[in-house]
Short mmCIF file of C-alpha atoms and ligand atoms in Angstrom, two decimals:
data_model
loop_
_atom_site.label_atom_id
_atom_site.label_comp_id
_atom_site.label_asym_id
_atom_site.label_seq_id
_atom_site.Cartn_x
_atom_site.Cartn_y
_atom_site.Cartn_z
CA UNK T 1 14.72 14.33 -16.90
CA UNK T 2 13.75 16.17 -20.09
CA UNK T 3 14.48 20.36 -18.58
CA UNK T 4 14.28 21.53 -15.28
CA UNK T 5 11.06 21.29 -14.72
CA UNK T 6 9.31 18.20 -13.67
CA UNK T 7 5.51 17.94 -14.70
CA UNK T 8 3.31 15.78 -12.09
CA UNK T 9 0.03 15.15 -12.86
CA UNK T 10 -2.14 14.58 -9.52
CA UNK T 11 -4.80 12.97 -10.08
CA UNK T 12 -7.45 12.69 -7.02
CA UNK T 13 -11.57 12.04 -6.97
CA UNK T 14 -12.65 10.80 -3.45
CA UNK T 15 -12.33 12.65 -0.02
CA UNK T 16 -9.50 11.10 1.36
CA UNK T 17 -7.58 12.11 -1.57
CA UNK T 18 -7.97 15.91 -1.39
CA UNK T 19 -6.54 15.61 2.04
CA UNK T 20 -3.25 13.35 1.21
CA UNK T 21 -2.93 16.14 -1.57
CA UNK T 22 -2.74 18.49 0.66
CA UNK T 23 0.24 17.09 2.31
CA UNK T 24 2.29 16.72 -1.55
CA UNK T 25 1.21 20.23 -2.84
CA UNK T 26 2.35 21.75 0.59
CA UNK T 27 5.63 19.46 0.40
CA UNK T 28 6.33 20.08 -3.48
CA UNK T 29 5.94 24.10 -2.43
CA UNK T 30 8.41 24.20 -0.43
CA UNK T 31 11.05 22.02 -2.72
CA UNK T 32 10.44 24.99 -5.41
CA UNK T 33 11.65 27.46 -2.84
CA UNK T 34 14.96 25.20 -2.24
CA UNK T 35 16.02 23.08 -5.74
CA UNK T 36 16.90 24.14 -9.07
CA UNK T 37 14.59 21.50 -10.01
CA UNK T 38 10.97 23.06 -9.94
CA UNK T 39 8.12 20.76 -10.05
CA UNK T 40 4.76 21.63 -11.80
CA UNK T 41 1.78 20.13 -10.23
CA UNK T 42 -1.26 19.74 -11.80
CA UNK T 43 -4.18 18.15 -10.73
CA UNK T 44 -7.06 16.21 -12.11
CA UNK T 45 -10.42 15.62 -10.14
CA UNK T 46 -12.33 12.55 -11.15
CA UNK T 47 -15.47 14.13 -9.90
CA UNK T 48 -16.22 10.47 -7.95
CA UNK T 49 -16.96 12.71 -4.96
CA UNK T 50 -19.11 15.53 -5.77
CA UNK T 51 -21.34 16.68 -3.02
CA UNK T 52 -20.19 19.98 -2.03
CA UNK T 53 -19.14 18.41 2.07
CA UNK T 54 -17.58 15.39 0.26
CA UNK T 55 -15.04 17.51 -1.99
CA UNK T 56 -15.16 21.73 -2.45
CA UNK T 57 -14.99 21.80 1.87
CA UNK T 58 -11.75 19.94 1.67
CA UNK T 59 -9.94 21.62 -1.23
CA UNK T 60 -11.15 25.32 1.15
CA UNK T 61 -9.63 24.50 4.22
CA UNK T 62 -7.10 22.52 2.86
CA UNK T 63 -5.99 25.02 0.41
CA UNK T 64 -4.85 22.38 -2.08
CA UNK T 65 -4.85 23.64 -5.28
CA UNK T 66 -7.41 24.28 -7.50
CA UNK T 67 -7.69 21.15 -10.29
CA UNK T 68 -6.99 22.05 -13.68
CA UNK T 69 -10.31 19.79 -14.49
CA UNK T 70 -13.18 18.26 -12.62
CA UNK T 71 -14.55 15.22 -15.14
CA UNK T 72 -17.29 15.41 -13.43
CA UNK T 73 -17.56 11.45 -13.37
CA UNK T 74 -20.23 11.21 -10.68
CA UNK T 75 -22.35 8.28 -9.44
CA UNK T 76 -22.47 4.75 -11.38
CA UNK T 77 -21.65 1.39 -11.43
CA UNK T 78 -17.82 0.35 -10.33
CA UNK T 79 -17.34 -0.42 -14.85
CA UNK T 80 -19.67 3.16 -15.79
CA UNK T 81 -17.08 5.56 -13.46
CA UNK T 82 -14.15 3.57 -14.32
CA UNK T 83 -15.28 3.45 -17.67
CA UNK T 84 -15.92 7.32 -18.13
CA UNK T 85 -12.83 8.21 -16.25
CA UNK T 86 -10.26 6.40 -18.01
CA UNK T 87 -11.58 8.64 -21.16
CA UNK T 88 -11.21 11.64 -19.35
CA UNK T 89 -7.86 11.09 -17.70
CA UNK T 90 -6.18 9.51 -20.87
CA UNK T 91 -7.57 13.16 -22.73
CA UNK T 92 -6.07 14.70 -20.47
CA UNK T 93 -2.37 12.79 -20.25
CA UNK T 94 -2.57 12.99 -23.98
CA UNK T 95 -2.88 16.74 -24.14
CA UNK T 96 -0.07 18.12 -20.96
CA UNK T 97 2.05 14.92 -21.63
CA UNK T 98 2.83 15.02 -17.68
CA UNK T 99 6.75 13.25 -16.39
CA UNK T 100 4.41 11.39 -13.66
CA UNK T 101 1.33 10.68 -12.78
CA UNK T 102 0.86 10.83 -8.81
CA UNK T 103 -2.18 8.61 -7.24
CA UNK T 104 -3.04 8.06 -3.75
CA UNK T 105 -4.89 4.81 -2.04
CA UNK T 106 -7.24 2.32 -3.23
CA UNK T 107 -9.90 4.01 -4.76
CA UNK T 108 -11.76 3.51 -8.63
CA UNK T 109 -9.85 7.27 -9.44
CA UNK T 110 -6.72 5.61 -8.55
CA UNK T 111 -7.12 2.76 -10.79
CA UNK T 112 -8.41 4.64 -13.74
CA UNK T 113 -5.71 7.07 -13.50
CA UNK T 114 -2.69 3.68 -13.18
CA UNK T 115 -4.22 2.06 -16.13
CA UNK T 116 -4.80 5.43 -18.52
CA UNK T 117 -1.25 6.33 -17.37
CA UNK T 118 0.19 2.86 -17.55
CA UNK T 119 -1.28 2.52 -21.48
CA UNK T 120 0.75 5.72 -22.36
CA UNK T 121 3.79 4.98 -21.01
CA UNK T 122 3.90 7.31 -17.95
CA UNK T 123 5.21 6.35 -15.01
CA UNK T 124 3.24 6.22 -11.89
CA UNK T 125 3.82 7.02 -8.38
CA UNK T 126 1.81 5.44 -5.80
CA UNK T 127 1.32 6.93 -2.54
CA UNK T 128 0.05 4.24 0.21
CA UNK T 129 1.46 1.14 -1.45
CA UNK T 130 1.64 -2.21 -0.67
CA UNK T 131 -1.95 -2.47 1.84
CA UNK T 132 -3.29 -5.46 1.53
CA UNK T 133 -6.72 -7.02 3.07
CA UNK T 134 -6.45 -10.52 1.47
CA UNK T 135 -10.14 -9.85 0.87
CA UNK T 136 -10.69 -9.39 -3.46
CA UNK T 137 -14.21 -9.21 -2.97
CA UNK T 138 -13.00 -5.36 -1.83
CA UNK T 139 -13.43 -2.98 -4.91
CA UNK T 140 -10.16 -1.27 -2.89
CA UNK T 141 -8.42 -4.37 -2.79
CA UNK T 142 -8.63 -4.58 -6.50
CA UNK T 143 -7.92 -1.30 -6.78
CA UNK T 144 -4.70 -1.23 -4.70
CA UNK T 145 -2.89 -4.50 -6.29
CA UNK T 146 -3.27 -3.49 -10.40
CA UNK T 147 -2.14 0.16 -8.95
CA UNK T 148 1.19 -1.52 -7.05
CA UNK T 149 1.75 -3.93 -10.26
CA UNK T 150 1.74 -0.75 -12.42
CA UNK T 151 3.79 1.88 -10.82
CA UNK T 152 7.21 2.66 -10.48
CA UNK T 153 7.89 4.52 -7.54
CA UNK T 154 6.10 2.90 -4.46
CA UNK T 155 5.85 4.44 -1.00
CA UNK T 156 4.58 2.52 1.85
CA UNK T 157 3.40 4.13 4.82
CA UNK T 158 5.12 1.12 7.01
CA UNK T 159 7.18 -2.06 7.24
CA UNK T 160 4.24 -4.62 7.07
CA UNK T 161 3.00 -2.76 3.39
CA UNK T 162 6.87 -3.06 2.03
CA UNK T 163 6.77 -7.09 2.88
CA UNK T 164 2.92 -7.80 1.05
CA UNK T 165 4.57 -5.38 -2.11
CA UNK T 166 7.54 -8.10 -1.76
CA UNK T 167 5.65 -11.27 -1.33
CA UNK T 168 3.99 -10.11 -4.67
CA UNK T 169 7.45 -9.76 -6.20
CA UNK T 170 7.47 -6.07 -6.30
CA UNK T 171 10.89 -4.59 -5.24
CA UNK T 172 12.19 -2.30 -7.18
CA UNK T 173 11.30 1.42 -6.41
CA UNK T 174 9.94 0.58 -3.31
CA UNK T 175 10.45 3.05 -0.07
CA UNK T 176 9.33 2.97 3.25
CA UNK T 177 8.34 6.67 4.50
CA UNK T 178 5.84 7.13 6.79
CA UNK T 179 1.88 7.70 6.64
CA UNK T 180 1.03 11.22 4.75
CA UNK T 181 -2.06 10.94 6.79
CA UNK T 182 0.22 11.40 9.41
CA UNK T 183 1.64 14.45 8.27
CA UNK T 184 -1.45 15.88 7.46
CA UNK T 185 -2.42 15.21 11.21
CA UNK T 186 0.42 16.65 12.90
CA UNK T 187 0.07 19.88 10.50
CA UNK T 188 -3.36 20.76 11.29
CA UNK T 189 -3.53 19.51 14.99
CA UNK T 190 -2.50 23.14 16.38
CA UNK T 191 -5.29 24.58 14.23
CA UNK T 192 -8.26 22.91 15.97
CA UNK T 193 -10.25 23.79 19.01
CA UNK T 194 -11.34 21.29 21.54
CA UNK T 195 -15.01 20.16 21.14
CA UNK T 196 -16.52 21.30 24.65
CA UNK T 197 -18.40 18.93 25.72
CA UNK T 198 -20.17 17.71 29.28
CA UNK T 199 -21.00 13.77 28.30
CA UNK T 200 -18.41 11.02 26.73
CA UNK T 201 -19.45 9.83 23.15
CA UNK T 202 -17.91 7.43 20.38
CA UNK T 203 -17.41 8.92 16.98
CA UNK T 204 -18.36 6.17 14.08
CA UNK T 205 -18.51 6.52 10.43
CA UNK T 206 -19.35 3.45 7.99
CA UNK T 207 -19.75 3.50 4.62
CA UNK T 208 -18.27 0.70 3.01
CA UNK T 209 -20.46 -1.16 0.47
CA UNK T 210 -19.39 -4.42 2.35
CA UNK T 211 -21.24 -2.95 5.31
CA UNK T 212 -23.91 -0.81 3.94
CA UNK T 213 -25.45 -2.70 1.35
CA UNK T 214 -26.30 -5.83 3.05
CA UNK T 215 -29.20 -4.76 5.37
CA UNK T 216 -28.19 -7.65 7.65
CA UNK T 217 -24.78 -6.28 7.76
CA UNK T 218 -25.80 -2.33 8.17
CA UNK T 219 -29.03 -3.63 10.80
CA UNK T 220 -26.56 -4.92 12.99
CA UNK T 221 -24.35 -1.97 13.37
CA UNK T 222 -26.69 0.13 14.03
CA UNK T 223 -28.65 -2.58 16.80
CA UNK T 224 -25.05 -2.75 18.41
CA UNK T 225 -24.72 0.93 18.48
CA UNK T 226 -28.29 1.51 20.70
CA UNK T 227 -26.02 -0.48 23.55
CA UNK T 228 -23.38 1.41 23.39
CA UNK T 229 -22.97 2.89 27.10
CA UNK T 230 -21.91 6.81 25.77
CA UNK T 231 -23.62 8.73 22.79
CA UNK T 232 -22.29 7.66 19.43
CA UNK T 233 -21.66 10.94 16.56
CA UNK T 234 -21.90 9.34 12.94
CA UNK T 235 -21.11 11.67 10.80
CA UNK T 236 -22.84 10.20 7.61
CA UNK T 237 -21.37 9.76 4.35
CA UNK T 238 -23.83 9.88 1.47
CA UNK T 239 -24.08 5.92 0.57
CA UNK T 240 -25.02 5.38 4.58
CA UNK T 241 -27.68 7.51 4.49
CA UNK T 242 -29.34 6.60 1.00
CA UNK T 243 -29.34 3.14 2.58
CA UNK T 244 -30.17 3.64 5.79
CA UNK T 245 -33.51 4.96 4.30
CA UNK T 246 -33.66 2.45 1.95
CA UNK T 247 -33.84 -0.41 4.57
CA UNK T 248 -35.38 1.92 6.94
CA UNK T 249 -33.30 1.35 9.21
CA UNK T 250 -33.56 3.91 12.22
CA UNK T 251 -30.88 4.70 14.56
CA UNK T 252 -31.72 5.13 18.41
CA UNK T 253 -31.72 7.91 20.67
CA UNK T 254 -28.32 7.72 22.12
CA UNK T 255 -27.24 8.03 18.22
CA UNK T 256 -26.51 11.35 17.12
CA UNK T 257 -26.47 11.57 12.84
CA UNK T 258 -24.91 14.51 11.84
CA UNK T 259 -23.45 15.54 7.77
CA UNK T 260 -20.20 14.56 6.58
CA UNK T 261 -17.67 16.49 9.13
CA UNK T 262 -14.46 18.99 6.89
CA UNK T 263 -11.29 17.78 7.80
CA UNK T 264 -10.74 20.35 10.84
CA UNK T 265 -14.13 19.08 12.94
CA UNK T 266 -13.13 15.46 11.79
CA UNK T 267 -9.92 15.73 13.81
CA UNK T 268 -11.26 18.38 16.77
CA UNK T 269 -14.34 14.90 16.90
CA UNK T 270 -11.04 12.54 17.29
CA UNK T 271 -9.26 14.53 19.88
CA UNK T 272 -12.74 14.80 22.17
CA UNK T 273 -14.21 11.41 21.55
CA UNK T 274 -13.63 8.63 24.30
CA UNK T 275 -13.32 5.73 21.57
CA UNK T 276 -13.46 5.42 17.40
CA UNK T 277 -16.19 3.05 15.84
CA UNK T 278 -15.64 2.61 11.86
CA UNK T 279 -15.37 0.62 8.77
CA UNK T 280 -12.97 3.10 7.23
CA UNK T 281 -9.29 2.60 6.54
CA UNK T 282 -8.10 6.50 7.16
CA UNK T 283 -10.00 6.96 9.86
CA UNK T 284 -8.54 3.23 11.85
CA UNK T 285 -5.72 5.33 11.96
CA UNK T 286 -6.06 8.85 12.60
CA UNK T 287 -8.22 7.43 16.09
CA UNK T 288 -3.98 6.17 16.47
CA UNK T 289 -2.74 9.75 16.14
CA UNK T 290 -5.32 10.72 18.62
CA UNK T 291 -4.46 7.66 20.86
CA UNK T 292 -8.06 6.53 20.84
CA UNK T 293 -9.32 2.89 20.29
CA UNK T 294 -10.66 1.71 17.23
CA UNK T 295 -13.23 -0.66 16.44
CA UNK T 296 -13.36 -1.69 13.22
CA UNK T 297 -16.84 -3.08 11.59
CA UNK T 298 -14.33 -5.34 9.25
CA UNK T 299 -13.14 -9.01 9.28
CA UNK T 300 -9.91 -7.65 7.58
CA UNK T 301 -8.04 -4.52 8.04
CA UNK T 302 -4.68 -3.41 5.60
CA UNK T 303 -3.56 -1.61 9.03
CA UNK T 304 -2.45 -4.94 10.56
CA UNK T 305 0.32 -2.96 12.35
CA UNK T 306 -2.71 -1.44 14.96
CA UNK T 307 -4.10 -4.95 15.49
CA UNK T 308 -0.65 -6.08 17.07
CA UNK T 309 -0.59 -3.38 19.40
CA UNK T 310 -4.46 -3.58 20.30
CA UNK T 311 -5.47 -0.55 19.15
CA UNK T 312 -7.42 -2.08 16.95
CA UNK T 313 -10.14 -4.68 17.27
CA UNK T 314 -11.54 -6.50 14.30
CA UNK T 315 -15.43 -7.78 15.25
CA UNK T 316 -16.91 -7.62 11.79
CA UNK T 317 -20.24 -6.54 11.44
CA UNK T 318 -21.75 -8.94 14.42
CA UNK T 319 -23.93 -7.09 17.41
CA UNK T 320 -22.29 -9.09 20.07
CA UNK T 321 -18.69 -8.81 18.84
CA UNK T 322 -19.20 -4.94 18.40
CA UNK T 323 -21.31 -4.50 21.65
CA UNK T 324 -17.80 -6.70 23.58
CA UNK T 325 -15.84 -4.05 22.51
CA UNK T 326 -16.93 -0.92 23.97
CA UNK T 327 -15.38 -1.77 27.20
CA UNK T 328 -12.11 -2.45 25.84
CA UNK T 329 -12.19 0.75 23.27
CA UNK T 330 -12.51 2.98 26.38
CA UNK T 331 -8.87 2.64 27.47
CA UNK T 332 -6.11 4.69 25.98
CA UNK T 333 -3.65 3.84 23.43
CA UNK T 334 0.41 4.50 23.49
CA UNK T 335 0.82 6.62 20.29
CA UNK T 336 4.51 6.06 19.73
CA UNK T 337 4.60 6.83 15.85
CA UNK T 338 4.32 3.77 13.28
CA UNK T 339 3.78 5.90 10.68
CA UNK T 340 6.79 7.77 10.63
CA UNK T 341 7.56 11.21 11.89
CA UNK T 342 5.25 13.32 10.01
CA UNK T 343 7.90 14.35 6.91
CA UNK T 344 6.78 11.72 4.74
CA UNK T 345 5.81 14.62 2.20
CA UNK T 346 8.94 15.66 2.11
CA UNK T 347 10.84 12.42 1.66
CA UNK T 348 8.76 11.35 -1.38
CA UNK T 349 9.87 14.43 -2.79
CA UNK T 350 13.16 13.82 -2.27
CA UNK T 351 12.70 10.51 -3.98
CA UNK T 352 10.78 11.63 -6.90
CA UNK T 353 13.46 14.44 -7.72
CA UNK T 354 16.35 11.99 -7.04
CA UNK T 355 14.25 9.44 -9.73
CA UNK T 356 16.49 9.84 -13.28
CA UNK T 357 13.56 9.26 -15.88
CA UNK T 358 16.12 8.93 -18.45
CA UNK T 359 16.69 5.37 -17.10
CA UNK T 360 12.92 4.29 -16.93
C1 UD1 B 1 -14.84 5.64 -2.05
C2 UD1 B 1 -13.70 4.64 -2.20
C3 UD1 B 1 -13.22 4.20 -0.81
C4 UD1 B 1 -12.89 5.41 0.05
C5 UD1 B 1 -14.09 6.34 0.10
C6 UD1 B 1 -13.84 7.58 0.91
C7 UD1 B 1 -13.89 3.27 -4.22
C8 UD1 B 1 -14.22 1.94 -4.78
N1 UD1 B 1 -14.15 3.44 -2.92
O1 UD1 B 1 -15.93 4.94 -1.43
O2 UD1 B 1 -12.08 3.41 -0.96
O3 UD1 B 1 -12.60 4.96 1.38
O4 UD1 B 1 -14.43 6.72 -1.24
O5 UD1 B 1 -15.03 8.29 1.16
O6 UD1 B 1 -13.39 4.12 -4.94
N2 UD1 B 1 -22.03 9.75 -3.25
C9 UD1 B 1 -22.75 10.91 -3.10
N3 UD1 B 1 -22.07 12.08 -3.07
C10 UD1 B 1 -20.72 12.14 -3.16
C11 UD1 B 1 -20.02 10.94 -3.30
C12 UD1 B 1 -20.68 9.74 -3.34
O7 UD1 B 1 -23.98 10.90 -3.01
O8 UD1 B 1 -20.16 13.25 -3.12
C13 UD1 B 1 -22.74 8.47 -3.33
C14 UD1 B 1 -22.62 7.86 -4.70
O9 UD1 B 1 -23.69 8.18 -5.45
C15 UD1 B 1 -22.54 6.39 -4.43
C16 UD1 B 1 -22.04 6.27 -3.01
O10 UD1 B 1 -22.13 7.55 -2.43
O11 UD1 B 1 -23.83 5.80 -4.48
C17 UD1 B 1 -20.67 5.72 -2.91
O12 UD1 B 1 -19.71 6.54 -3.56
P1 UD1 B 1 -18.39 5.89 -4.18
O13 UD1 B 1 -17.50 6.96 -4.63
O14 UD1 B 1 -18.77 4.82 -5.11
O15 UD1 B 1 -17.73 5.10 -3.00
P2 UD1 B 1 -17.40 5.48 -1.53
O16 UD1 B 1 -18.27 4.67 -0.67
O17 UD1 B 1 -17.39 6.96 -1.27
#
C-alpha cells in the first residue's frame, strides 16, 4: 500500500450499478469511521444509462455519491460505447492514478473499465464474479468472463459462481460473500410502504436484446401475458418500449405499462405483487428476497442456485411455456438466505483493506 490512503476508482454506467454502489459507498463510510486506513472513493459514470428514471433517480434516493465525471457515452452500437468509453475511462485512470478500480456485473461499462484498467496495470476488483449462462451469444456473458480473467480480487455472491470461476482456472483472490443486492434489499426494506391495493397482479420487466429485438421473441411475451389470470405491471425500460412501437406490438387490457420504477417503488412492487415475470438477472433475485416466484423469459439463467429450489422457472420466450407457469408462480417461496446475510459490503471491505498491493 503506497500511504494510508487507499484510492478506489468506481466505475458504474447502467442502473443496476448505481444501486450495488450504494451498498460499497455506504460500507467504505463506515470503514473510514473505524480504520486507520481511509479509503477514497471516486466514481466514474459511463453515461450508458442516461435518461433521467434510468440513472439521476437512483443516485437521489440512493444517496451514492456524486461521480467525479459522467462521459456521457450514451446510445450506440456494443464496439461505438465500448469504443468511446475505454477513451474516457483510461483519461481518467491516467490522470488520479487510482490503487483499484472497482466494477460491478456484466455490463459494456464493466468491460471497458477491466480492459482500460487492465492495460495500465491497475488492479481490478470485481463485484458479482464468477456468473455464468453458458450462452456467448449474451453481450453480458462476454462481458462477465474477460472481467473475471482480468481482475484480482473476485467476490462471488454464492457457492455455484466460486465453482464456474474455478472450472475456468481462476482461484486465486477469489471469496465467497454474499449478494450486495442483498444488502441493498435488507437496507431499504424498512423504508418502503406497502402498495395498497384491492386486485392481485404480476410485476414483469424485459428488456434484454435477446428478448426484445426479435419480434417473434418480444410478440410472444406479450401474447402470453393477455392470459395471464391477474393484471401484469411492466414497468418499461427504454429499449422495450422503442421496440414495442417499432413492431407495434400492443399489450392487452389486463397489462398495465407504466415508466421505469426508482429503486424504493421497485421493491414496495416486489413486496405487493403475487408473482415476478422477467428476463432480468437482478430482478430473478430480488422476487427471492421478497419470497415471490420468478419466471424467467430465458433458456439460461447465471442464478442456477433459484432453479434448484424452484423459485425459478426457465420457459424461454414460448407462449405456452410462460402461460404453464402462472399457476405454479402463485405459490410462495422459503426465503432462507443464499445470498448471504446482508454484510457482504462490509466483508469486501475487509478484503480489499486486508489486500497488500505491494505483493501484486
Ligand atoms: C444494460 C446491460 C444489462 C443490464 C441492463 C440494466 C449491457 C450489454 N447490458 O442493458 O446487462 O441488465 O443495462 O438495465 O451493458 N436507453 C435509453 N435510455 C437510457 C438507457 C438506455 O433510451 O437511459 C436505450 C439505449 O438507447 C439503447 C437501449 O436502451 O437503445 C439499451 O441500452 P443498453 O445500455 O445498451 O442496454 P440495456 O438493455 O439497458
Amino acid at each position: 500500500m503506497k500511504n494510508s490512503t487507499l484510492h478506489i476508482m468506481t466505475i458504474v454506467g447502467a442502473r443496476p450499478q448505481f444501486v450495488k454502489a450504494s451498498v460499497l459507498s455506504r460500507a467504505i463510510d463506515r470503514s473510514n469511521k473505524s480504520n486507520t486506513t481511509q479509503i477514497l472513493e471516486t466514481i466514474i459514470h459511463t453515461g450508458q444509462h442516461y435518461d433521467t428514471n434510468m440513472s439521476k433517480v437512483f443516485f437521489d434516493e440512493l444517496a451514492v455519491p456524486k461521480p467525479s465525471i459522467n462521459l456521457n457515452i450514451g446510445s450506440g452500437s456494443h464496439a461505438v460505447t465500448t469504443g468511446k468509453m475505454l477513451l474516457g475511462i483510461e483519461r481518467e485512470l491516467q490522470q488520479k492514478k487510482p490503487d483499484w478500480v472497482l466494477v460491478y456485473g456484466d455490463t459494456n461499462s464493466t468491460l471497458s473499465a477491466a480492459l482500460a484498467a487492465a492495460k495500465l496495470h491497475i488492479p481490478i476488483i470485481h463485484i458479482e464474479a464468477g456468473l455464468r449462462s453458458f450462452n456467448r451469444k449474451m453481450p453480458e456473458e462476454v462481458n462477465r468472463v474477460i472481467t473475471d480473467h482480468l481482475s484480482t480480487l473476485l467476490f462471488c455472491p454464492s457457492e455455484a459462481s466460486k465453482a464456474n470461476l474455478a472450472r475456468e482456472g481462476i482461484t486465486n483472490g477469489v471469496h465467497v460473500v454474499g449478494d450486495v443486492m442483498y444488502d441493498a434489499t435488507l437496507y431499504h426494506r424498512s423504508q418502503i410502504f406497502p402498495v395498497h391495493r384491492e386486485d392481485a397482479f404480476a410485476l414483469c420487466t424485459v428488456h434484454r436484446s435477446e428478448t426484445t429485438d426479435e419480434k417473434k421473441a418480444l410478440a410472444s411475451v406479450f401474447s402470453a401475458l393477455a392470459s395471464c389470470p391477474i393484471e401484469v405491471i411492466v414497468p418499461l425500460h427504454p429499449r422495450t418500449k422503442k421496440m414495442l412501437e417499432f413492431y407495434e406490438i400492443k399489450p392487452s387490457r389486463n397489462v398495465t405499462l407504466v415508466p421505469p420504477l426508482p429503486y424504493l417503488k421497485l421493491l414496495e412492487h416486489l413486496q405487493a405483487c403475487d408473482f415476478v415475470i422477467t428476463d432480468s438477472g437482478g430482478l430473478q433475485k430480488e422476487a427471492y428476497f421478497f419470497g415471490k416466484r420468478c419466471i424467467t423469459v430465458r433458456h439460461e439463467t447465471e442464478w442456477t442456485e433459484l432453479v434448484e429450489i424452484d423459485a425459478n422457472k426457465l420457459v424461454g420466450t414460448d407462449k405456452n411455456k410462460i402461460e404453464n407457469a402462472f399457476l405454479w408462480a402463485t405459490n410462495p417461496v422459503d426465503t432462507t438466505s443464499i445470498y448471504g446475510n446482508g454484510s457482504a459490503g462490509e466483508i469486501i471491505i475487509q478484503h480489499i483493506l486486508k489486500t497488500d498491493q505491494t505483493t501484486l
